[in-house]
mmCIF file of C-alpha atoms in Angstrom:
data_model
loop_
_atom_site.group_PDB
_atom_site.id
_atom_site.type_symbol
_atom_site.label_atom_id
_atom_site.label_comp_id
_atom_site.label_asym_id
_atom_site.label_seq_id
_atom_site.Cartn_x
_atom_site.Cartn_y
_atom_site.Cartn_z
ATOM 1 C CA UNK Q 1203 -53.807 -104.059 69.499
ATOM 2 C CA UNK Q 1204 -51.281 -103.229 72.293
ATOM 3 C CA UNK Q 1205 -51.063 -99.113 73.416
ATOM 4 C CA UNK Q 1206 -47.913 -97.625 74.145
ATOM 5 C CA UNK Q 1207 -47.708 -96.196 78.358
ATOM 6 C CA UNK Q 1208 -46.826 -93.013 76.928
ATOM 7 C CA UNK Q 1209 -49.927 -92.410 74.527
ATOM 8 C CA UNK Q 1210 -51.204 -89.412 75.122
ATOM 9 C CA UNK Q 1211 -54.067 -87.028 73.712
ATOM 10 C CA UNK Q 1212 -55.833 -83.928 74.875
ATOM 11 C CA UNK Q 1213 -58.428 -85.169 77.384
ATOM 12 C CA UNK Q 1214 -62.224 -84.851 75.984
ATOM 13 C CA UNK Q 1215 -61.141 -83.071 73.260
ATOM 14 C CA UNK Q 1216 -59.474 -85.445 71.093
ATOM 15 C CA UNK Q 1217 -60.416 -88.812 70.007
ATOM 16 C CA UNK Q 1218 -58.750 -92.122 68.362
ATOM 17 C CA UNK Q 1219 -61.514 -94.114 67.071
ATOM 18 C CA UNK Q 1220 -61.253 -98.133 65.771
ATOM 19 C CA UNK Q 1221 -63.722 -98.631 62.786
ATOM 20 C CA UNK Q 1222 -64.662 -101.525 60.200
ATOM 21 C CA UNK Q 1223 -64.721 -99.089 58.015
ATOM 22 C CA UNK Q 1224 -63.096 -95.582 56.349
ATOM 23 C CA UNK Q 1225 -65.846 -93.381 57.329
ATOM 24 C CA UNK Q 1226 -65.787 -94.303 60.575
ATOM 25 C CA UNK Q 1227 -69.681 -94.802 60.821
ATOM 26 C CA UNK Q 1228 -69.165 -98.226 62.198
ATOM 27 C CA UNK Q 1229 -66.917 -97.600 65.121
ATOM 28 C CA UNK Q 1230 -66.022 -100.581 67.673
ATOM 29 C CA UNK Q 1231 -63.563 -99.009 69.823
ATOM 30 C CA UNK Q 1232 -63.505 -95.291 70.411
ATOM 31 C CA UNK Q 1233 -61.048 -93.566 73.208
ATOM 32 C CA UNK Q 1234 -61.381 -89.716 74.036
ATOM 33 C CA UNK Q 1235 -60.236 -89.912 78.514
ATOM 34 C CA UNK Q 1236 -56.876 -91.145 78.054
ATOM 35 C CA UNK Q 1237 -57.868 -95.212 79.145
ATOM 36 C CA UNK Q 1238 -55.941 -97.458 76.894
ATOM 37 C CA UNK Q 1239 -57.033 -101.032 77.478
ATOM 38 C CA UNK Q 1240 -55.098 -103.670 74.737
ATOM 39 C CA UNK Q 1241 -57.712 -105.421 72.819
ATOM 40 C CA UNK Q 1242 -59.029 -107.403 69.880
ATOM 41 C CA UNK Q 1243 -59.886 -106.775 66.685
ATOM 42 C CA UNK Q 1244 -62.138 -109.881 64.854
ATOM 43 C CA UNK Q 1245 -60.651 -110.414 61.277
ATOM 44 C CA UNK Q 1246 -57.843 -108.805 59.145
ATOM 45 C CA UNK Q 1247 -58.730 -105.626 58.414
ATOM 46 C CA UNK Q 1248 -59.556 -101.875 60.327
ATOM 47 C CA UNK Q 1249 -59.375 -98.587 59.972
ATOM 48 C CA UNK Q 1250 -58.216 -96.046 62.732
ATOM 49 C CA UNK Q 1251 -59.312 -92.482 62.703
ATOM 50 C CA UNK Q 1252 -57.770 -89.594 64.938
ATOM 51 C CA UNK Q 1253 -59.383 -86.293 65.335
ATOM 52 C CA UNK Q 1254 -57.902 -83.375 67.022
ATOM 53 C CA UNK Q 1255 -59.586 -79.749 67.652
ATOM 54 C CA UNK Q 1256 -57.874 -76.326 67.679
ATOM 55 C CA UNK Q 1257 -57.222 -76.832 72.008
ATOM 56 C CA UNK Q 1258 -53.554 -78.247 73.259
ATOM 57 C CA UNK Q 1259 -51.690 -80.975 71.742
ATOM 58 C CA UNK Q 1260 -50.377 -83.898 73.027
ATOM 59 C CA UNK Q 1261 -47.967 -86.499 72.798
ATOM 60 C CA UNK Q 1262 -50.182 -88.726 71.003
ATOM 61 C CA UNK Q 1263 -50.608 -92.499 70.046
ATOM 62 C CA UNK Q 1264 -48.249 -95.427 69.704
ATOM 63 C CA UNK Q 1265 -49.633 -98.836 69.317
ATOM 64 C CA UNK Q 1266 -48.340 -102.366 68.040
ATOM 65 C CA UNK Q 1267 -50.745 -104.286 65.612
ATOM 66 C CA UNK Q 1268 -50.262 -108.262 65.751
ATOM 67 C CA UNK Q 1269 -51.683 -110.625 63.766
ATOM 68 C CA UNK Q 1270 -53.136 -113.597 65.453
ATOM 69 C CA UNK Q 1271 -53.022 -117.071 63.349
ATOM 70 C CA UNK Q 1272 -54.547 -120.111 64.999
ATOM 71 C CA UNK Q 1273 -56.860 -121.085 67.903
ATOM 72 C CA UNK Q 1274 -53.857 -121.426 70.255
ATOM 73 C CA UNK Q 1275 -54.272 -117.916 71.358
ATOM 74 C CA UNK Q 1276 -55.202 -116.911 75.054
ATOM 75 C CA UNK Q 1277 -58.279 -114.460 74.319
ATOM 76 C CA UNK Q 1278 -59.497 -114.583 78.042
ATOM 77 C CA UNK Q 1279 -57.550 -111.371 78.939
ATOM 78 C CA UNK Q 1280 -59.211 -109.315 76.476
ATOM 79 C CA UNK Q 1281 -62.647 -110.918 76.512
ATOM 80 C CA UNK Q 1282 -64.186 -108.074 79.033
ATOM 81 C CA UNK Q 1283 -62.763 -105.421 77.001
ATOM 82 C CA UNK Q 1284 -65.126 -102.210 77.130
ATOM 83 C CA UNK Q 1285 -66.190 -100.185 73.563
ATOM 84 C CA UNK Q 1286 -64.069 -97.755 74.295
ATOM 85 C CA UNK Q 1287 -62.664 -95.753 77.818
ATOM 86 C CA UNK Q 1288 -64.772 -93.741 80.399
ATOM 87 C CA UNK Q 1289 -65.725 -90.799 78.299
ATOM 88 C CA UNK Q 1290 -67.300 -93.260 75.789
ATOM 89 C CA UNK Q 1291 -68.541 -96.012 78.394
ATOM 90 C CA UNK Q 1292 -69.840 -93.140 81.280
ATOM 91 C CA UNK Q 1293 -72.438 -90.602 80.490
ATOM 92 C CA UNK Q 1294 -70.651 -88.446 82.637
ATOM 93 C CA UNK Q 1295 -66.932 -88.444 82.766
ATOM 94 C CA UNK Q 1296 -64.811 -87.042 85.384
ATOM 95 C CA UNK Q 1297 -63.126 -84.136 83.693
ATOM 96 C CA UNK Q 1298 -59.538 -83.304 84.192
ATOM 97 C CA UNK Q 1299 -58.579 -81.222 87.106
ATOM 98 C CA UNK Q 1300 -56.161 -79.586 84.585
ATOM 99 C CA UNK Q 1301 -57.923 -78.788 81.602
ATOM 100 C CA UNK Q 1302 -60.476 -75.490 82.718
ATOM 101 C CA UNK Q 1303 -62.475 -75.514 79.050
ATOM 102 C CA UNK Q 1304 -63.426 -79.510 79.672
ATOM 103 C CA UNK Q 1305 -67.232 -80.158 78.868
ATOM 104 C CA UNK Q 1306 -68.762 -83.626 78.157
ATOM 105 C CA UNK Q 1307 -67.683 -85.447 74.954
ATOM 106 C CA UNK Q 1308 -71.820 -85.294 73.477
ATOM 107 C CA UNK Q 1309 -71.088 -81.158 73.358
ATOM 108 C CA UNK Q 1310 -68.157 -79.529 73.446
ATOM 109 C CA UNK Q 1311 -66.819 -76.336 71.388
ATOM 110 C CA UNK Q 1312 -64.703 -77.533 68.897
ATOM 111 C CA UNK Q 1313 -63.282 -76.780 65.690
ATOM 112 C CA UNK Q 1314 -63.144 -80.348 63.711
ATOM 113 C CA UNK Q 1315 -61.719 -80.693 60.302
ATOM 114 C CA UNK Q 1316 -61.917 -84.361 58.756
ATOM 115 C CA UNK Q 1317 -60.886 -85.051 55.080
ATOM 116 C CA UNK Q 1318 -62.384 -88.292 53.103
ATOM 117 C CA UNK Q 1319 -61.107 -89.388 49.792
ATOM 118 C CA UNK Q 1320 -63.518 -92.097 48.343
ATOM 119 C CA UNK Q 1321 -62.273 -94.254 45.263
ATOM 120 C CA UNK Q 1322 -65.070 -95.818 44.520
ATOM 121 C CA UNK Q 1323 -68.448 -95.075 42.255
ATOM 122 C CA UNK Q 1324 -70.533 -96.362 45.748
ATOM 123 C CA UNK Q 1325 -72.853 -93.468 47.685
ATOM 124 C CA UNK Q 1326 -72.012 -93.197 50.874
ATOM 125 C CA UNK Q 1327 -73.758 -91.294 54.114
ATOM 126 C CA UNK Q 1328 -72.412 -88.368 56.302
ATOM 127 C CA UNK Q 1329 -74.496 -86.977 59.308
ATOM 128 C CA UNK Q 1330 -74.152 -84.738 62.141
ATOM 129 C CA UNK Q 1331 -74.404 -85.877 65.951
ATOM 130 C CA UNK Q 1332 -77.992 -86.517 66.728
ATOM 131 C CA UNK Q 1333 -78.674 -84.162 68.192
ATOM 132 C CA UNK Q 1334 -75.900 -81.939 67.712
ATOM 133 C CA UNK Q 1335 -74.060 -79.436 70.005
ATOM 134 C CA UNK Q 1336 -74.419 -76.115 70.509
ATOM 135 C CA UNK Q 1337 -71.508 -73.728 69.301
ATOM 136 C CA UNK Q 1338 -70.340 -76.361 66.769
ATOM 137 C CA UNK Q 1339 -68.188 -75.300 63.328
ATOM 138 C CA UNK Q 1340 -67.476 -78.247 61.375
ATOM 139 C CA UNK Q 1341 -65.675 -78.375 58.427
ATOM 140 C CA UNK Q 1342 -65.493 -81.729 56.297
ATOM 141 C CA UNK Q 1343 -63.591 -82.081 53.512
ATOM 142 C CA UNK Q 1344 -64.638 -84.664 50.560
ATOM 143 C CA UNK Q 1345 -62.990 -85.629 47.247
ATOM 144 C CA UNK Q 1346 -64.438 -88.833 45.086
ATOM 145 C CA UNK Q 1347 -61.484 -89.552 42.702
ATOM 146 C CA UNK Q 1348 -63.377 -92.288 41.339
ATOM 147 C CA UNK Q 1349 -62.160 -92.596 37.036
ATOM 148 C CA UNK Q 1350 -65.045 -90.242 35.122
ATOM 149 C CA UNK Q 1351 -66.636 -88.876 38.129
ATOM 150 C CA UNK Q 1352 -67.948 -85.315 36.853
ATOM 151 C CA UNK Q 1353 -70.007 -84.307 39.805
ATOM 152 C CA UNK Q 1354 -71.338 -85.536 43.433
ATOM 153 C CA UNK Q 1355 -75.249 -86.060 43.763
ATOM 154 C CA UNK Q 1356 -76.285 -84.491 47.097
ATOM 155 C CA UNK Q 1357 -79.638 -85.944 49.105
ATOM 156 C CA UNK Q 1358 -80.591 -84.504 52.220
ATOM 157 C CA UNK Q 1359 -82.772 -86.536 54.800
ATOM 158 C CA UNK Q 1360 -86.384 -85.303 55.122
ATOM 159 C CA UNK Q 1361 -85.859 -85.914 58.761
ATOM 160 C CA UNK Q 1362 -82.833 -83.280 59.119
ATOM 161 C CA UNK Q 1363 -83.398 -80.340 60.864
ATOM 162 C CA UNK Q 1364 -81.448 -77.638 62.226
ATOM 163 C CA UNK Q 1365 -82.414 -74.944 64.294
ATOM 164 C CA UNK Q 1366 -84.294 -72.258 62.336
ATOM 165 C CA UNK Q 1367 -82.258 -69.210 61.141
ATOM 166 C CA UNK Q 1368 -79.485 -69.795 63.820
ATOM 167 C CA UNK Q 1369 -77.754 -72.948 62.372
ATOM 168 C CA UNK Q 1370 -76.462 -73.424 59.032
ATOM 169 C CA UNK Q 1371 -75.352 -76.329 56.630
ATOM 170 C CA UNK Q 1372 -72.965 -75.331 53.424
ATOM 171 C CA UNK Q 1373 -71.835 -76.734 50.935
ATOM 172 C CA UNK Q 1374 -68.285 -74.522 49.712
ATOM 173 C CA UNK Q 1375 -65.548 -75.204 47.021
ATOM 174 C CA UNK Q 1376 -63.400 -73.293 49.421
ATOM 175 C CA UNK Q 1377 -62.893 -74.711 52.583
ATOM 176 C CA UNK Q 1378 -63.386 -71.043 54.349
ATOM 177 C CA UNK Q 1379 -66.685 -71.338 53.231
ATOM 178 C CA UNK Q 1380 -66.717 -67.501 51.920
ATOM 179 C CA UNK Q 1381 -68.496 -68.039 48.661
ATOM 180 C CA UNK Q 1382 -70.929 -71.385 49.429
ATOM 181 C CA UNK Q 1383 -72.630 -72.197 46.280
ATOM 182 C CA UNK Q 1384 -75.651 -73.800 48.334
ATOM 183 C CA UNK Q 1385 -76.693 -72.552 51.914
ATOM 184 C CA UNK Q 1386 -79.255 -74.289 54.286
ATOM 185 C CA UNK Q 1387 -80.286 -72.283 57.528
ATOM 186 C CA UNK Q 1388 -84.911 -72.218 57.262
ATOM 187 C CA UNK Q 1389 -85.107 -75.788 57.180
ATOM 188 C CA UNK Q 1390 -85.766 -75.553 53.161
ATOM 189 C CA UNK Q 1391 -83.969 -78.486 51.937
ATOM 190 C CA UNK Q 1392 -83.612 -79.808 48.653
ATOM 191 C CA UNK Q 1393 -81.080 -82.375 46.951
ATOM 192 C CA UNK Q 1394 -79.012 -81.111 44.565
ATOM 193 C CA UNK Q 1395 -75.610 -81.559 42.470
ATOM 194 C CA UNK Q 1396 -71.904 -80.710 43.829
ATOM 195 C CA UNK Q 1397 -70.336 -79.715 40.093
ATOM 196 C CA UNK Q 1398 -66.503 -81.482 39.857
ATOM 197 C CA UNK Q 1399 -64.893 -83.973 42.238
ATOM 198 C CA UNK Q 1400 -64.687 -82.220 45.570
ATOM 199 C CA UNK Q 1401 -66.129 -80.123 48.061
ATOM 200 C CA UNK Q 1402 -66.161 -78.973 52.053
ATOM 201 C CA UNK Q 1403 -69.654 -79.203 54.069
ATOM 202 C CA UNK Q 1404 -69.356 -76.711 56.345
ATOM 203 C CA UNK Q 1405 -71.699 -76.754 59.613
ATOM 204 C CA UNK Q 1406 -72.258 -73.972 62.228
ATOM 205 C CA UNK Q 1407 -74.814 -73.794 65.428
ATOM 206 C CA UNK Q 1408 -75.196 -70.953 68.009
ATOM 207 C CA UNK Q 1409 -75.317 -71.206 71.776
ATOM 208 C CA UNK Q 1410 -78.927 -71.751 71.601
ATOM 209 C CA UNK Q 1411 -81.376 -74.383 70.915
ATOM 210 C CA UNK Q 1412 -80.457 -77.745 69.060
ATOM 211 C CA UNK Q 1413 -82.140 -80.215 66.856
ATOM 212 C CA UNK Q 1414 -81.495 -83.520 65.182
ATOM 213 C CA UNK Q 1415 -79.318 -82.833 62.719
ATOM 214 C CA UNK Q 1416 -78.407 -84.213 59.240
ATOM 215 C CA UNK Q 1417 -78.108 -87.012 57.753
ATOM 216 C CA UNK Q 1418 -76.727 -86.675 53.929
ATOM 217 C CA UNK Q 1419 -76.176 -89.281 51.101
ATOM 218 C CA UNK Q 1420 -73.381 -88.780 48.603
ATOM 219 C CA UNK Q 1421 -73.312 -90.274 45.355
ATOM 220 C CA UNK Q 1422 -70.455 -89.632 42.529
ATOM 221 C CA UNK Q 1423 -71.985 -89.136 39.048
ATOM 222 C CA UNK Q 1424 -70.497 -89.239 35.471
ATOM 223 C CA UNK Q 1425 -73.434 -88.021 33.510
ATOM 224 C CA UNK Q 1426 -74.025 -84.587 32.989
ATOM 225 C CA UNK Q 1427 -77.393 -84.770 32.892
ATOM 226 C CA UNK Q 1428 -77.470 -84.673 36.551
ATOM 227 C CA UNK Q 1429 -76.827 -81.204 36.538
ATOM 228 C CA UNK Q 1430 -80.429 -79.469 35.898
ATOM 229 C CA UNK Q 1431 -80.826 -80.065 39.297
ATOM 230 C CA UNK Q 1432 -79.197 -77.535 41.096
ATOM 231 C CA UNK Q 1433 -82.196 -75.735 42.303
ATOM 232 C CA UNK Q 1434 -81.890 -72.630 44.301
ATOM 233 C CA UNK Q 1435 -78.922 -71.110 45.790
ATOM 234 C CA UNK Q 1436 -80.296 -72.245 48.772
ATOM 235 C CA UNK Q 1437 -83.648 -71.833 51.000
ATOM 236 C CA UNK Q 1438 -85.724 -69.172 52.166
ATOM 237 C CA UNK Q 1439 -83.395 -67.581 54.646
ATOM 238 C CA UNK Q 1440 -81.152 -66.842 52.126
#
């Protein structure tokens, strides 16, 4: 994988990730400073992910993708080749001189809006940063278009935990998230069943205290009787 000079991104506050898989929950190579460094990706398959927040844009990314065939290949180049650039390999990155809203990569204000489409009939897991960041709204966007899929089974870690009251995790079939059909913010979780295909998670924290987060499995169903357990509307805050 060979980067462009003129790749580009808004410093801190964007990010191009490498992952062996969609979800990006098995990242190998993750670049928020601006540090390009060519590199190598074992085997014949990868998935990129690029995530942008509501701050400046940029340029962007150009890179060239070769395959390698053979063991005539000079790898020594690329052999010292870091997980990613200083904002992923430094706790504390030098921020840009330029940019006066900079904070550290771990917790930064941002506005982040991912969409996943997932073709298969296979669960898979979603969870916040642990912990997360104060001042966060994230909105995530899922759709399991799976043949026969009638509705997506919802489990919630008993180790998640948000801020009391303050923080919220919902679950919306619109992604402004003005009519949730299920609400966390006391703590109160239960599991419960997403009716149809698709839905947005939507999660907000204050500018106070954190905590550890979520960690969420999704599973697609095609049986119905799934569906006398939706529980409440939400928990005890609500």
């Amino acid at each position: 994988v060979e980067f462009d000079s003129q790749t580009q991104m808004e410093k801190l506050n964007d990010k191009l990730m490498f992952s062996s898989d969609k979800f990006g929950t098995n990242v190998f190579k993750k670049y928020i400073c601006n540090e390009y460094d060519d590199f190598i990706i074992e085997g014949n398959e990868f998935h990129t992910l690029f995530v942008s927040d509501g701050g400046d844009e940029e340029y962007g990314y150009k890179f060239k993708v070769t395959p390698i065939f053979g063991s005539d290949f000079n790898f020594t180049p690329y052999q010292n080749a870091n997980n990613g650039d200083e904002c992923v390999t430094n706790p504390n990155p030098t921020p840009d001189p330029d940019d006066d809203d900079v904070l550290t990569p771990e917790c930064k204000t941002f506005k982040e809006y991912q969409g996943t489409t997932i073709s298969t009939m296979e669960s898979i897991t979603v969870s916040s940063s642990h912990p997360y960041c104060n001042d966060m709204h994230v909105i995530q966007d899922y759709t399991f278009n799976a043949p026969g899929v009638v509705g997506v089974l919802v489990q919630i870690n008993p180790q998640s935990v948000m801020e009391s009251e303050n923080d919220s995790l919902a679950f919306s079939y619109d992604r402004e998230g003005a009519h949730p059909f299920k609400k966390f913010a006391c703590n109160s979780f239960h599991d419960f069943v997403s009716e149809g295909h698709s839905f947005h998670l939507i999660f907000d924290s204050n500018s106070s205290e954190t905590a550890y987060g979520y960690d969420i499995t999704l599973t697609p169903i095609t049986n119905f009787v799934f569906f006398n357990n939706y529980g409440a509307k939400g928990d005890e805050c609500l």
